[in-house]
N, CA, C and O atoms as a DFTB+ gen file, in Angstrom:
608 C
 N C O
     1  1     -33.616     -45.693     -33.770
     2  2     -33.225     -45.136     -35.050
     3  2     -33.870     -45.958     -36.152
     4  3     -33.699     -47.171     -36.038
     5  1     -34.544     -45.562     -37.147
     6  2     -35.316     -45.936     -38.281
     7  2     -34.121     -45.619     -39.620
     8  3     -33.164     -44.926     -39.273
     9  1     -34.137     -45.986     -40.774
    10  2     -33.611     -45.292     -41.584
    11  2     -33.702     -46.150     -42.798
    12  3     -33.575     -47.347     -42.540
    13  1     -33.873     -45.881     -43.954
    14  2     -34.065     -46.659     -45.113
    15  2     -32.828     -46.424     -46.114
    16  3     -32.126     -45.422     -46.255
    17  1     -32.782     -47.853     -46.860
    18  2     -31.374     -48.180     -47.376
    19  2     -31.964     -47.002     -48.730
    20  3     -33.081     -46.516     -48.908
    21  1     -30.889     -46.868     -49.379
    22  2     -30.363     -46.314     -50.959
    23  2     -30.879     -46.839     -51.706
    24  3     -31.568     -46.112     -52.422
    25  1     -30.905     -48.394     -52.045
    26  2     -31.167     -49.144     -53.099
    27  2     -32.324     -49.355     -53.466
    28  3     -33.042     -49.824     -52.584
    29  1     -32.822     -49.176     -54.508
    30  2     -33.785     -49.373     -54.713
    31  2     -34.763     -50.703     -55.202
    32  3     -35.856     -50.836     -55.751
    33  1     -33.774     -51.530     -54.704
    34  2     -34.197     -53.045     -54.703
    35  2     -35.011     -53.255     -52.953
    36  3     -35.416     -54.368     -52.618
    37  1     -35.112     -52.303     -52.217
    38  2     -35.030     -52.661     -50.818
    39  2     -35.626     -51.344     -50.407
    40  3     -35.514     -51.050     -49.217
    41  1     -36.311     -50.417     -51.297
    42  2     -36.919     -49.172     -50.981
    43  2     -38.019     -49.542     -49.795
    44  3     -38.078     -48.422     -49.288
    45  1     -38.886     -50.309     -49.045
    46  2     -39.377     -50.464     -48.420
    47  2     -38.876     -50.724     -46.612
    48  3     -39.340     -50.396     -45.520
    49  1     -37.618     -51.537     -47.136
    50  2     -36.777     -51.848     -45.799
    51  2     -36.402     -50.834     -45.091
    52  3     -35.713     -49.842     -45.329
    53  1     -37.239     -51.429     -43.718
    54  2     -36.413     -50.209     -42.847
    55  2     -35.629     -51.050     -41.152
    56  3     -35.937     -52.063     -40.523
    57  1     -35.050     -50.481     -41.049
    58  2     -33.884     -50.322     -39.935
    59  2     -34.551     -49.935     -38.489
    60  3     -34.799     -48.735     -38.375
    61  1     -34.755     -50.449     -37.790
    62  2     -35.540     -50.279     -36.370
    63  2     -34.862     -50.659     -35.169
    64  3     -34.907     -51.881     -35.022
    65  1     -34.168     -49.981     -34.134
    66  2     -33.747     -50.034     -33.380
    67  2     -34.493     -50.763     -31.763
    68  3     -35.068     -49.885     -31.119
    69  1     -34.526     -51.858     -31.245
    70  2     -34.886     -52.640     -30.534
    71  2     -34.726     -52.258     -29.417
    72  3     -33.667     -52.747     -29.024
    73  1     -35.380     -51.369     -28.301
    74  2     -35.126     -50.809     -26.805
    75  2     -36.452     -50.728     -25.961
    76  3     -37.326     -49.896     -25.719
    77  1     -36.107     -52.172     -25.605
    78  2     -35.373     -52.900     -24.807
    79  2     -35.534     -54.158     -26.377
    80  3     -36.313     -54.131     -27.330
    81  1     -34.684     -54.892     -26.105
    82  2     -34.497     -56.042     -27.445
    83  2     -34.760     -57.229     -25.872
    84  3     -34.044     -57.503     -24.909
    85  1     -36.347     -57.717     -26.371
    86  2     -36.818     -59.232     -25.956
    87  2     -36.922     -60.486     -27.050
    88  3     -36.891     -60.429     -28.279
    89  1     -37.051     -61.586     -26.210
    90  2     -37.179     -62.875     -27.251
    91  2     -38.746     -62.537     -27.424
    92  3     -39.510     -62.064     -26.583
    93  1     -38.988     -62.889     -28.658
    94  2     -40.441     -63.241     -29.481
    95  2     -40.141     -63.867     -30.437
    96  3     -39.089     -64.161     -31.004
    97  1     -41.743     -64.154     -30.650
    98  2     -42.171     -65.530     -31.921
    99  2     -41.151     -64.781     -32.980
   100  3     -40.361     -65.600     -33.451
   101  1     -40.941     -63.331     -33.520
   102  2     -40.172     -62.904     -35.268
   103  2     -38.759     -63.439     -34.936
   104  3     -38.102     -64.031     -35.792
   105  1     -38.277     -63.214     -33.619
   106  2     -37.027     -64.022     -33.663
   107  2     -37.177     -65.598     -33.940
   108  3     -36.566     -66.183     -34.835
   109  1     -37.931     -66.104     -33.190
   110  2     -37.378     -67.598     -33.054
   111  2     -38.210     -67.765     -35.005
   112  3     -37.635     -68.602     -35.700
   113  1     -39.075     -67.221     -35.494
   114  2     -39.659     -67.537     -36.856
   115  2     -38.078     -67.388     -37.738
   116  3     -37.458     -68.099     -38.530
   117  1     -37.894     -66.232     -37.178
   118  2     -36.355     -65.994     -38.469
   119  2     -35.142     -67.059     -38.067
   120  3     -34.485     -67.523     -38.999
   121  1     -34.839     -67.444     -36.757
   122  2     -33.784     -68.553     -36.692
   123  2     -34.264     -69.540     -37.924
   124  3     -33.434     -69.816     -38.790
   125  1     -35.736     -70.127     -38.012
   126  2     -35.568     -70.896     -38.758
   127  2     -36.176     -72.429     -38.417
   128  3     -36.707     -73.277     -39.134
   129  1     -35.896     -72.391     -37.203
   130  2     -36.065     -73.771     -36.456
   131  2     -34.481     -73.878     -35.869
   132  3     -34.027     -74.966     -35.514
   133  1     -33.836     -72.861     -35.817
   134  2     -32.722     -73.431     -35.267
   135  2     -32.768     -72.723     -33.622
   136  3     -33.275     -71.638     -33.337
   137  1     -32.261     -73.435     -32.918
   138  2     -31.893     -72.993     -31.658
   139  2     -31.045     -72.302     -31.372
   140  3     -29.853     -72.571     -31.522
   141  1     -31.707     -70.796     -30.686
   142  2     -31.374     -69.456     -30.034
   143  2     -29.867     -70.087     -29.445
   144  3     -28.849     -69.641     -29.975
   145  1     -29.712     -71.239     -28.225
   146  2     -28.335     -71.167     -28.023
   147  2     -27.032     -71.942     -28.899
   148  3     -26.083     -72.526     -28.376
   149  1     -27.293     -71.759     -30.439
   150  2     -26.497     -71.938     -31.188
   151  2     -25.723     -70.824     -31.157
   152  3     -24.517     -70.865     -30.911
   153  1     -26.459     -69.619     -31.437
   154  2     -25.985     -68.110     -31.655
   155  2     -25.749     -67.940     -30.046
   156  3     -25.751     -66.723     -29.865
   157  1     -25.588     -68.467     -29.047
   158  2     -24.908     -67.951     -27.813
   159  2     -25.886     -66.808     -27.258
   160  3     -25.555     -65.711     -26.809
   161  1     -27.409     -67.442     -27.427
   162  2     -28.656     -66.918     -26.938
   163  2     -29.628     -67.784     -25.625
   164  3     -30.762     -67.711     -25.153
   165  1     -28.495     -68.524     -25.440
   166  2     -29.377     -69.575     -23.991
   167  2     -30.336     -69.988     -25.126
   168  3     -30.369     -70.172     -26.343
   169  1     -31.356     -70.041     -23.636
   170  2     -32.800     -70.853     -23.997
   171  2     -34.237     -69.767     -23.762
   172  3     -35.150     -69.885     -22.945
   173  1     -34.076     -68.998     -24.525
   174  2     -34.719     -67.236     -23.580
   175  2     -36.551     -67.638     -24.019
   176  3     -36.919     -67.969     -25.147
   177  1     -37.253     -67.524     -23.074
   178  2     -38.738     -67.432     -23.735
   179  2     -39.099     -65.802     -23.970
   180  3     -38.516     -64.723     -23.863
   181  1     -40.537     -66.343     -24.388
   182  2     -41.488     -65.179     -24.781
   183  2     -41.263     -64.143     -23.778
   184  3     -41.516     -64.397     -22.601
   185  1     -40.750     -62.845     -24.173
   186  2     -40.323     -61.608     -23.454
   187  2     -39.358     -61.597     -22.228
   188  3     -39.318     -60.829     -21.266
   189  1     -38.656     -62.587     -22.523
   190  2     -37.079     -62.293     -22.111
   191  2     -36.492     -61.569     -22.332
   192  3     -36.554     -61.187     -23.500
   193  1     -35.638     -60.952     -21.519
   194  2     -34.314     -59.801     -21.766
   195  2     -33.225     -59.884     -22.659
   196  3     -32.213     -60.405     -22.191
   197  1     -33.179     -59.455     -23.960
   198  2     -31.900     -60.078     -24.762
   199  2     -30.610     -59.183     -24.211
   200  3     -31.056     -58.128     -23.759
   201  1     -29.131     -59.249     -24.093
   202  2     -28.175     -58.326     -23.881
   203  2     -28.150     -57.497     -25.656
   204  3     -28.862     -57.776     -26.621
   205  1     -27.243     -56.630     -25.559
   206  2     -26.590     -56.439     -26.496
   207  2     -27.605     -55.297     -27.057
   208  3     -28.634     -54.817     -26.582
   209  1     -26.849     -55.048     -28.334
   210  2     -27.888     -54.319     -29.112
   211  2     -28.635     -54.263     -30.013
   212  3     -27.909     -54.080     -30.990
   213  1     -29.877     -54.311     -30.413
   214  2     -31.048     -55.575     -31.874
   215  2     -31.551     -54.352     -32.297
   216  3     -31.990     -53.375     -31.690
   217  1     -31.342     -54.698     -33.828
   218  2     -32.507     -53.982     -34.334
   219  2     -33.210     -55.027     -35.328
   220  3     -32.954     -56.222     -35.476
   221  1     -34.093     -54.295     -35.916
   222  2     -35.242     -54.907     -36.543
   223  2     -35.282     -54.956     -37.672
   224  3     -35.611     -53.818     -38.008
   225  1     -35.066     -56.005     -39.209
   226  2     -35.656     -55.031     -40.264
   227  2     -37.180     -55.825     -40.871
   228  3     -37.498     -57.000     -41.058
   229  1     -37.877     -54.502     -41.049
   230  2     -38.775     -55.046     -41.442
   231  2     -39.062     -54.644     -43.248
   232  3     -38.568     -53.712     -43.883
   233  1     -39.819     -55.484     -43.624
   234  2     -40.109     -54.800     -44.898
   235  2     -41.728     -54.719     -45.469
   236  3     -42.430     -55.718     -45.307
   237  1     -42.019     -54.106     -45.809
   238  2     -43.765     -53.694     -45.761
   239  2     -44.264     -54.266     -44.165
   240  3     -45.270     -54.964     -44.046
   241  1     -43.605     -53.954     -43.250
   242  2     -44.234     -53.882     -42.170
   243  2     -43.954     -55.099     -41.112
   244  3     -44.082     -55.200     -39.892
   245  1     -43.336     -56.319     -42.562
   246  2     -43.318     -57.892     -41.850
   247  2     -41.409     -57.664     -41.721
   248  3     -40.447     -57.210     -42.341
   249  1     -41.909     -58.573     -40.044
   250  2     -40.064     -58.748     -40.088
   251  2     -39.204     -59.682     -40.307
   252  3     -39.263     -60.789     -39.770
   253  1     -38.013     -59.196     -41.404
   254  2     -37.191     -59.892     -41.974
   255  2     -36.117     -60.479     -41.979
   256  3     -35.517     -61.186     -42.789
   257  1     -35.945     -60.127     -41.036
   258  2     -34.489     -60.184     -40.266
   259  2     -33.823     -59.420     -38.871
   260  3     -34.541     -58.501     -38.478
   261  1     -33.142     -59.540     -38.425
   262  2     -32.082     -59.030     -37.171
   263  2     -30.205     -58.316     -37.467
   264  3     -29.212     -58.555     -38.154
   265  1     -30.498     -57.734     -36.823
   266  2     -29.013     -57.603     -36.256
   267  2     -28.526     -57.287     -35.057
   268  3     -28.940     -56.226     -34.590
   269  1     -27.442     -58.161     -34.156
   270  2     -27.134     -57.684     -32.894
   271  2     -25.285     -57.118     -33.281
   272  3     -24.482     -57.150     -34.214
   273  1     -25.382     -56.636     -31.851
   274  2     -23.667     -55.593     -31.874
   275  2     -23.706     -55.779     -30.840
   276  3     -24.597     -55.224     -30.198
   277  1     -22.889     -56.533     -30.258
   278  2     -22.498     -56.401     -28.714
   279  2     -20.754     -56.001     -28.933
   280  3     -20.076     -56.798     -29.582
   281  1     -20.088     -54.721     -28.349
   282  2     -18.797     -54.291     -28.127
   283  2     -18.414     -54.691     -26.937
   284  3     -19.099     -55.077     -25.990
   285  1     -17.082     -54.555     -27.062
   286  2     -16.589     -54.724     -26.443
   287  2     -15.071     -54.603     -26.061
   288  3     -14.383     -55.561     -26.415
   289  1     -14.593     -53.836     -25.562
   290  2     -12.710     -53.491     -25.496
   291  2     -12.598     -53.438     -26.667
   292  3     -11.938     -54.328     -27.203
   293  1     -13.216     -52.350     -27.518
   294  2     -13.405     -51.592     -28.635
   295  2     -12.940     -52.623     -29.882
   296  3     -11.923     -52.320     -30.507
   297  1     -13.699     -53.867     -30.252
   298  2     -14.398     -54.628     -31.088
   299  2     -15.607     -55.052     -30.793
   300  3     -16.094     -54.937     -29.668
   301  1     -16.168     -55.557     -31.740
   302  2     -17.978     -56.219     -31.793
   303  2     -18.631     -56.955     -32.276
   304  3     -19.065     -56.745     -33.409
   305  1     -18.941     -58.130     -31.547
   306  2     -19.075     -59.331     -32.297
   307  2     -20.328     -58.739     -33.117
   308  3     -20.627     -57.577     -32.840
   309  1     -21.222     -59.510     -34.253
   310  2     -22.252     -59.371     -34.775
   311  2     -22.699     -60.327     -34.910
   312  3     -22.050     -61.370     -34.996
   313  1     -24.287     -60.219     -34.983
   314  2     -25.150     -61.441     -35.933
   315  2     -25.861     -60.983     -36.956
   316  3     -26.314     -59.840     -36.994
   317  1     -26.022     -61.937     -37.952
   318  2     -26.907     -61.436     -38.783
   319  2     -28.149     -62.357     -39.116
   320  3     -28.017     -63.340     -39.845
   321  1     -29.395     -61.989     -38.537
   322  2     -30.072     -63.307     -38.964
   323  2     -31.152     -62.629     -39.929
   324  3     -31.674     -61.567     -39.587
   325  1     -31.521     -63.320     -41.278
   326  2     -32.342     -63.288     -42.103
   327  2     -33.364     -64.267     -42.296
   328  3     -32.945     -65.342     -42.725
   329  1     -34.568     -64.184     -42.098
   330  2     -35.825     -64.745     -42.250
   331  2     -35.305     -66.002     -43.236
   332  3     -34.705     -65.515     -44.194
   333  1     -35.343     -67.238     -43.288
   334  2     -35.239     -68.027     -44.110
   335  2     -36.040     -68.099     -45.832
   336  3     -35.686     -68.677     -46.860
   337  1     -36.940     -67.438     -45.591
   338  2     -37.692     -67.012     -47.289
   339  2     -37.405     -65.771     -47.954
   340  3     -37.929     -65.324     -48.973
   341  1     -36.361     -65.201     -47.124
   342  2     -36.031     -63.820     -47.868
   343  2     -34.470     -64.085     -47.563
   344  3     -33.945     -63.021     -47.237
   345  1     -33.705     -64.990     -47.563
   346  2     -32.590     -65.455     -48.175
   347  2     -31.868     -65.023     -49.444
   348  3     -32.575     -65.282     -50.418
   349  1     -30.356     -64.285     -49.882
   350  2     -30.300     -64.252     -51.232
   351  2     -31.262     -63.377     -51.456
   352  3     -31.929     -63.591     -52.468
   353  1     -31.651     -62.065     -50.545
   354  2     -32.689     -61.469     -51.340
   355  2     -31.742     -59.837     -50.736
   356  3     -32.400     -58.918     -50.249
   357  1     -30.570     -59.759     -50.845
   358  2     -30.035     -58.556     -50.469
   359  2     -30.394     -57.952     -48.545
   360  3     -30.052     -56.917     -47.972
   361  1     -30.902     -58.712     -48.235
   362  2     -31.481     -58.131     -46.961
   363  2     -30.196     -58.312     -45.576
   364  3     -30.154     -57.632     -44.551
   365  1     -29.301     -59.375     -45.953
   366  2     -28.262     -59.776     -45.224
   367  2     -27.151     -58.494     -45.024
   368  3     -26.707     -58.040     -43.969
   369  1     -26.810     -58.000     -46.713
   370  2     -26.191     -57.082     -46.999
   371  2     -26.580     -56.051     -46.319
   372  3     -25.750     -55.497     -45.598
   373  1     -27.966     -55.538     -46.390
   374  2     -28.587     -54.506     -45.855
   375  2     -27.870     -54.595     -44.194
   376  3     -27.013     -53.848     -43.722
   377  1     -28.560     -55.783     -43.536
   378  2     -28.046     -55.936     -42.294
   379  2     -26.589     -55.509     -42.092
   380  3     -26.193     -54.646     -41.308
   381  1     -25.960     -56.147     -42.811
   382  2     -24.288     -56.060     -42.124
   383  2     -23.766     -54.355     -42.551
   384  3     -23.125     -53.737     -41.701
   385  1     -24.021     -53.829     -43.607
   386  2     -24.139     -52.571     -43.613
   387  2     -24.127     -52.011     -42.582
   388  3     -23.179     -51.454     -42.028
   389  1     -25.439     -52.147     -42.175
   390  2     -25.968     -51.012     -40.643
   391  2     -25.156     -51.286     -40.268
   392  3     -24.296     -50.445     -40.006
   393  1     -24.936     -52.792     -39.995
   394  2     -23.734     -53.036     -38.712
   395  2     -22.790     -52.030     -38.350
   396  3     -22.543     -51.472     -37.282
   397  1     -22.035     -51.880     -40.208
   398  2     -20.915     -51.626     -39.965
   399  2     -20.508     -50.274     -39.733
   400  3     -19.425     -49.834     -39.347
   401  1     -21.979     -49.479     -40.153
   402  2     -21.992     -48.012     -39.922
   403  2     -22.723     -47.901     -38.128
   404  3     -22.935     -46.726     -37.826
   405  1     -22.922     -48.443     -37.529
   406  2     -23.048     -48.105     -36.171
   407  2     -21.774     -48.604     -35.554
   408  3     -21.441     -47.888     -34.610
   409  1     -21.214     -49.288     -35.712
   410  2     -19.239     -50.193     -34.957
   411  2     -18.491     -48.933     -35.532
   412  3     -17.412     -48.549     -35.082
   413  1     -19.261     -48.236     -36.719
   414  2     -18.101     -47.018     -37.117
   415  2     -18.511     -45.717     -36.335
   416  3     -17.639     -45.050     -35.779
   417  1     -19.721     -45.385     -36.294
   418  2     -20.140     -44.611     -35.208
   419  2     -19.558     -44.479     -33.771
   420  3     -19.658     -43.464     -33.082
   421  1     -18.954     -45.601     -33.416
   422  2     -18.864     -45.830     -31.797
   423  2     -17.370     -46.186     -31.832
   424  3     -16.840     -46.784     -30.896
   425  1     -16.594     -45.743     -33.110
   426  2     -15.275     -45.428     -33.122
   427  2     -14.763     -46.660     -33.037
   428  3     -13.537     -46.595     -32.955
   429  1     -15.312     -48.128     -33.016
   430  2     -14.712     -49.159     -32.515
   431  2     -13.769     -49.438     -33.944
   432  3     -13.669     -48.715     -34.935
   433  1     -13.050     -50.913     -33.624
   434  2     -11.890     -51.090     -34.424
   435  2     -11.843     -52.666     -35.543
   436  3     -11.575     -52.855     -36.730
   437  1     -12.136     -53.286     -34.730
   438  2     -13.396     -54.104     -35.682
   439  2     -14.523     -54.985     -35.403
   440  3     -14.799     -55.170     -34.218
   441  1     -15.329     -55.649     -36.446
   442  2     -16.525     -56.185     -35.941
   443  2     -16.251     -57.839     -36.380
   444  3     -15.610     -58.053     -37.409
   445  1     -16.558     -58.533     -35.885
   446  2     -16.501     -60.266     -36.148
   447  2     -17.450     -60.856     -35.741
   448  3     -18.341     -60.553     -34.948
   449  1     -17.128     -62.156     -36.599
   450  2     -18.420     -63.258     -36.381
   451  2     -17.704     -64.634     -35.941
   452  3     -16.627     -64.770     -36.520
   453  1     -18.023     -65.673     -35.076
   454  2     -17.782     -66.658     -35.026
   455  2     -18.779     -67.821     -35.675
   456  3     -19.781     -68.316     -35.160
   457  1     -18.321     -68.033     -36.666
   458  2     -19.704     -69.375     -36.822
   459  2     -20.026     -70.569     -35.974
   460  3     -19.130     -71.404     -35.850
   461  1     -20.821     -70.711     -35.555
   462  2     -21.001     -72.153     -34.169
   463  2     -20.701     -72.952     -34.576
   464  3     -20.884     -72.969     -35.793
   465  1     -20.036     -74.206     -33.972
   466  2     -20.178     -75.420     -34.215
   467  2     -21.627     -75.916     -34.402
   468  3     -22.465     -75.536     -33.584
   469  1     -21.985     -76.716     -35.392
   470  2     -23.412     -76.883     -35.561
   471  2     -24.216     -76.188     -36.751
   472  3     -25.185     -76.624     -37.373
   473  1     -23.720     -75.311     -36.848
   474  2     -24.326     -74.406     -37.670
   475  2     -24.662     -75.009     -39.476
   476  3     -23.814     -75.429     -40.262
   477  1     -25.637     -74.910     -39.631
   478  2     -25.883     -76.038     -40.652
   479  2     -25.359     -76.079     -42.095
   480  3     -25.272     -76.952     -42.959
   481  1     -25.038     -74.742     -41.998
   482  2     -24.367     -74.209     -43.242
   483  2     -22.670     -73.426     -42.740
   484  3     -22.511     -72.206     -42.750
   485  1     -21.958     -74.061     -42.482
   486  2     -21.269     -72.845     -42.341
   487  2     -20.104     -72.476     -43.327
   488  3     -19.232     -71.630     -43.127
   489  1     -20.230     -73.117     -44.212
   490  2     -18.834     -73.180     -45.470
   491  2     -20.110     -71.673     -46.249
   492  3     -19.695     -70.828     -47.042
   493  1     -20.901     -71.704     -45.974
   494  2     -21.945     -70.930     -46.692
   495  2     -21.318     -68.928     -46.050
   496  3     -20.644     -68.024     -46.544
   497  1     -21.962     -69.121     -44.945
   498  2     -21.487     -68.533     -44.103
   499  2     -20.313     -67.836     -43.994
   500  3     -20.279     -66.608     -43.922
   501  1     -19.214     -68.645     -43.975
   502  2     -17.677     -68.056     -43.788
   503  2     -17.488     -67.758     -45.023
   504  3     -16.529     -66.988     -44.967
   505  1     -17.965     -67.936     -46.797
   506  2     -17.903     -67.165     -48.028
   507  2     -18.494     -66.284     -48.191
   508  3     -18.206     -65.329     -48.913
   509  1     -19.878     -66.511     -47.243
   510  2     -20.658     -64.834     -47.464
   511  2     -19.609     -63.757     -47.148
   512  3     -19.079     -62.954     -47.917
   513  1     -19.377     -64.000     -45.347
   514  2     -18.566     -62.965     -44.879
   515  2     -17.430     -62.707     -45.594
   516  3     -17.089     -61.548     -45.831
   517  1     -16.489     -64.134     -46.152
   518  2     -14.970     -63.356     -47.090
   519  2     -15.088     -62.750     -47.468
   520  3     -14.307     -61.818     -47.276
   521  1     -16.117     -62.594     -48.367
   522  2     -16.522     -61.694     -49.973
   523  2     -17.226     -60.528     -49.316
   524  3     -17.928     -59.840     -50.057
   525  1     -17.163     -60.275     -48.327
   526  2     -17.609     -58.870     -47.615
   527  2     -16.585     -58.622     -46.972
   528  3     -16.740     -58.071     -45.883
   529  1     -15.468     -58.886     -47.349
   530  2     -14.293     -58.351     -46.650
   531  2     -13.759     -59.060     -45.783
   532  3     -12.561     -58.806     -45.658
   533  1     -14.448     -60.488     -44.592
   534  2     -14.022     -60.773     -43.395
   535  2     -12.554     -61.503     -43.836
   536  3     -12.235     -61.892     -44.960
   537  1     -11.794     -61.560     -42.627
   538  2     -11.096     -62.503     -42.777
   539  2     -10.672     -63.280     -41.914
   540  3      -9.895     -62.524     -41.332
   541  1     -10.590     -64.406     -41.300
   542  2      -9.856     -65.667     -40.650
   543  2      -9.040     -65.153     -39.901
   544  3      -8.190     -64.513     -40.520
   545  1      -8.875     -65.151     -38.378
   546  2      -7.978     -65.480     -37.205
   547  2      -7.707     -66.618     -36.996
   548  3      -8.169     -67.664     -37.451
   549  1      -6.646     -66.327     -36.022
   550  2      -6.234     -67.842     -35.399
   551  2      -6.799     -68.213     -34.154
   552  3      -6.355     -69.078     -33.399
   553  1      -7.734     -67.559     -33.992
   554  2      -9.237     -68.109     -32.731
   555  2     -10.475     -68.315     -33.601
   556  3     -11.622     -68.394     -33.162
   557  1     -10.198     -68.374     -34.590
   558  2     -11.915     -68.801     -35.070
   559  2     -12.647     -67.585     -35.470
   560  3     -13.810     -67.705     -35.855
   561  1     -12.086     -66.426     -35.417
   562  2     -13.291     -65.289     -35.661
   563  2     -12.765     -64.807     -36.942
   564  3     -11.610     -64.907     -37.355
   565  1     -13.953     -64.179     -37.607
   566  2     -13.845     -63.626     -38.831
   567  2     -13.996     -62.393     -38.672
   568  3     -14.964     -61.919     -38.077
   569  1     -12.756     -61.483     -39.346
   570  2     -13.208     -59.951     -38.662
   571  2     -12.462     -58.789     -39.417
   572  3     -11.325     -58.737     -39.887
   573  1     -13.468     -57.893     -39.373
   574  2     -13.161     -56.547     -40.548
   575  2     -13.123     -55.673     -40.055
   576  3     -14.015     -55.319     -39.284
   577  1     -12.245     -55.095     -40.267
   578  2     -11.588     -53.685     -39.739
   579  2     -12.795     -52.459     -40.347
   580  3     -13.150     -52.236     -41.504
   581  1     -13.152     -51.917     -39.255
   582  2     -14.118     -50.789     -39.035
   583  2     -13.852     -49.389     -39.091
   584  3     -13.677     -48.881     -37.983
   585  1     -13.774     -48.651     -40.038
   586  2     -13.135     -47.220     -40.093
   587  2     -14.628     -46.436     -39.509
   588  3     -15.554     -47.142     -39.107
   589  1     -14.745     -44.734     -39.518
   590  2     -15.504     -44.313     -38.573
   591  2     -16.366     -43.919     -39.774
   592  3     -16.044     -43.392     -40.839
   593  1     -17.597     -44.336     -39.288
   594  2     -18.937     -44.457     -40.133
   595  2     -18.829     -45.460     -40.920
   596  3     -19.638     -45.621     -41.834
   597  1     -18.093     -46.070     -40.760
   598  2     -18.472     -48.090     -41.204
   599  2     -18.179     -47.886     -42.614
   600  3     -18.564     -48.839     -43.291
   601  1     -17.637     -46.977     -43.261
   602  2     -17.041     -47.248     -44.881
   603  2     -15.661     -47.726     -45.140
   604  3     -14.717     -47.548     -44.370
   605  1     -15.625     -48.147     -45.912
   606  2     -14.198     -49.330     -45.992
   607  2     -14.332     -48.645     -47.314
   608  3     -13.554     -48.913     -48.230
């Protein structure tokens, strides 16, 4: 599935669905320098099998970021990873969007994030997600209730 956002800050971005979703250089470039098994990705090389479900976004062609959805007993964890130079550039938003309109598609109930231990930013992190709605369990996950087609 392809599909381009509304906004016209991001008229170029598009949404690319990953089948089969392998490790490559745009992933490990967008971690950053951080290590795949922070995000609970092992140690995967060049054209490894990822689980779950990835898409792509690219923008004029270069890619900018990720998103995975793995469900499960109808919730879904997510990631959101954004290219480190296109940070603060709306593209995160873009990401968690899709997210939340495919977890609404598939009828699930909600979607969450755990931030890793390690994670270099994560006071960063757990305010992005508040202010997008998440909120704090008492296991560590941050998580927003998913109505069907991901509009809140």
């Amino acid at each position: 599935m392809t599909s381009q956002p509304t906004s016209a800050q991001q008229t170029s971005v598009r949404w690319i669905r990953e089948t089969p979703a392998t490790w490559d250089a745009d992933k490990a470039r967008v971690l950053g320098g951080l290590a795949p098994a922070l995000f609970g990705l092992g140690s995967p090389s060049e054209g490894d099998a990822l689980g779950d479900e990835w898409w792509r976004i690219e923008d004029d062609g270069r890619v900018v970021g990720y998103g995975r959805l793995d469900d499960s007993w109808g919730d879904a964890e997510i990631l959101v990873l954004v290219d480190p130079e296109r940070r603060s550039s709306g593209i995160g938003s873009f990401i968690l969007g899709h997210l939340e309109r495919e977890a609404g598609v598939r009828h699930l109930n909600y979607i969450y994030n755990v931030v890793p231990r390690g994670h270099p930013d994560p006071e960063s992190v757990t305010s992005w997600l508040a202010t997008r709605g998440f909120a704090p369990n008492d296991v560590g996950e941050l998580r927003k209730r998913v109505t069907d087609g991901g509009m809140r």
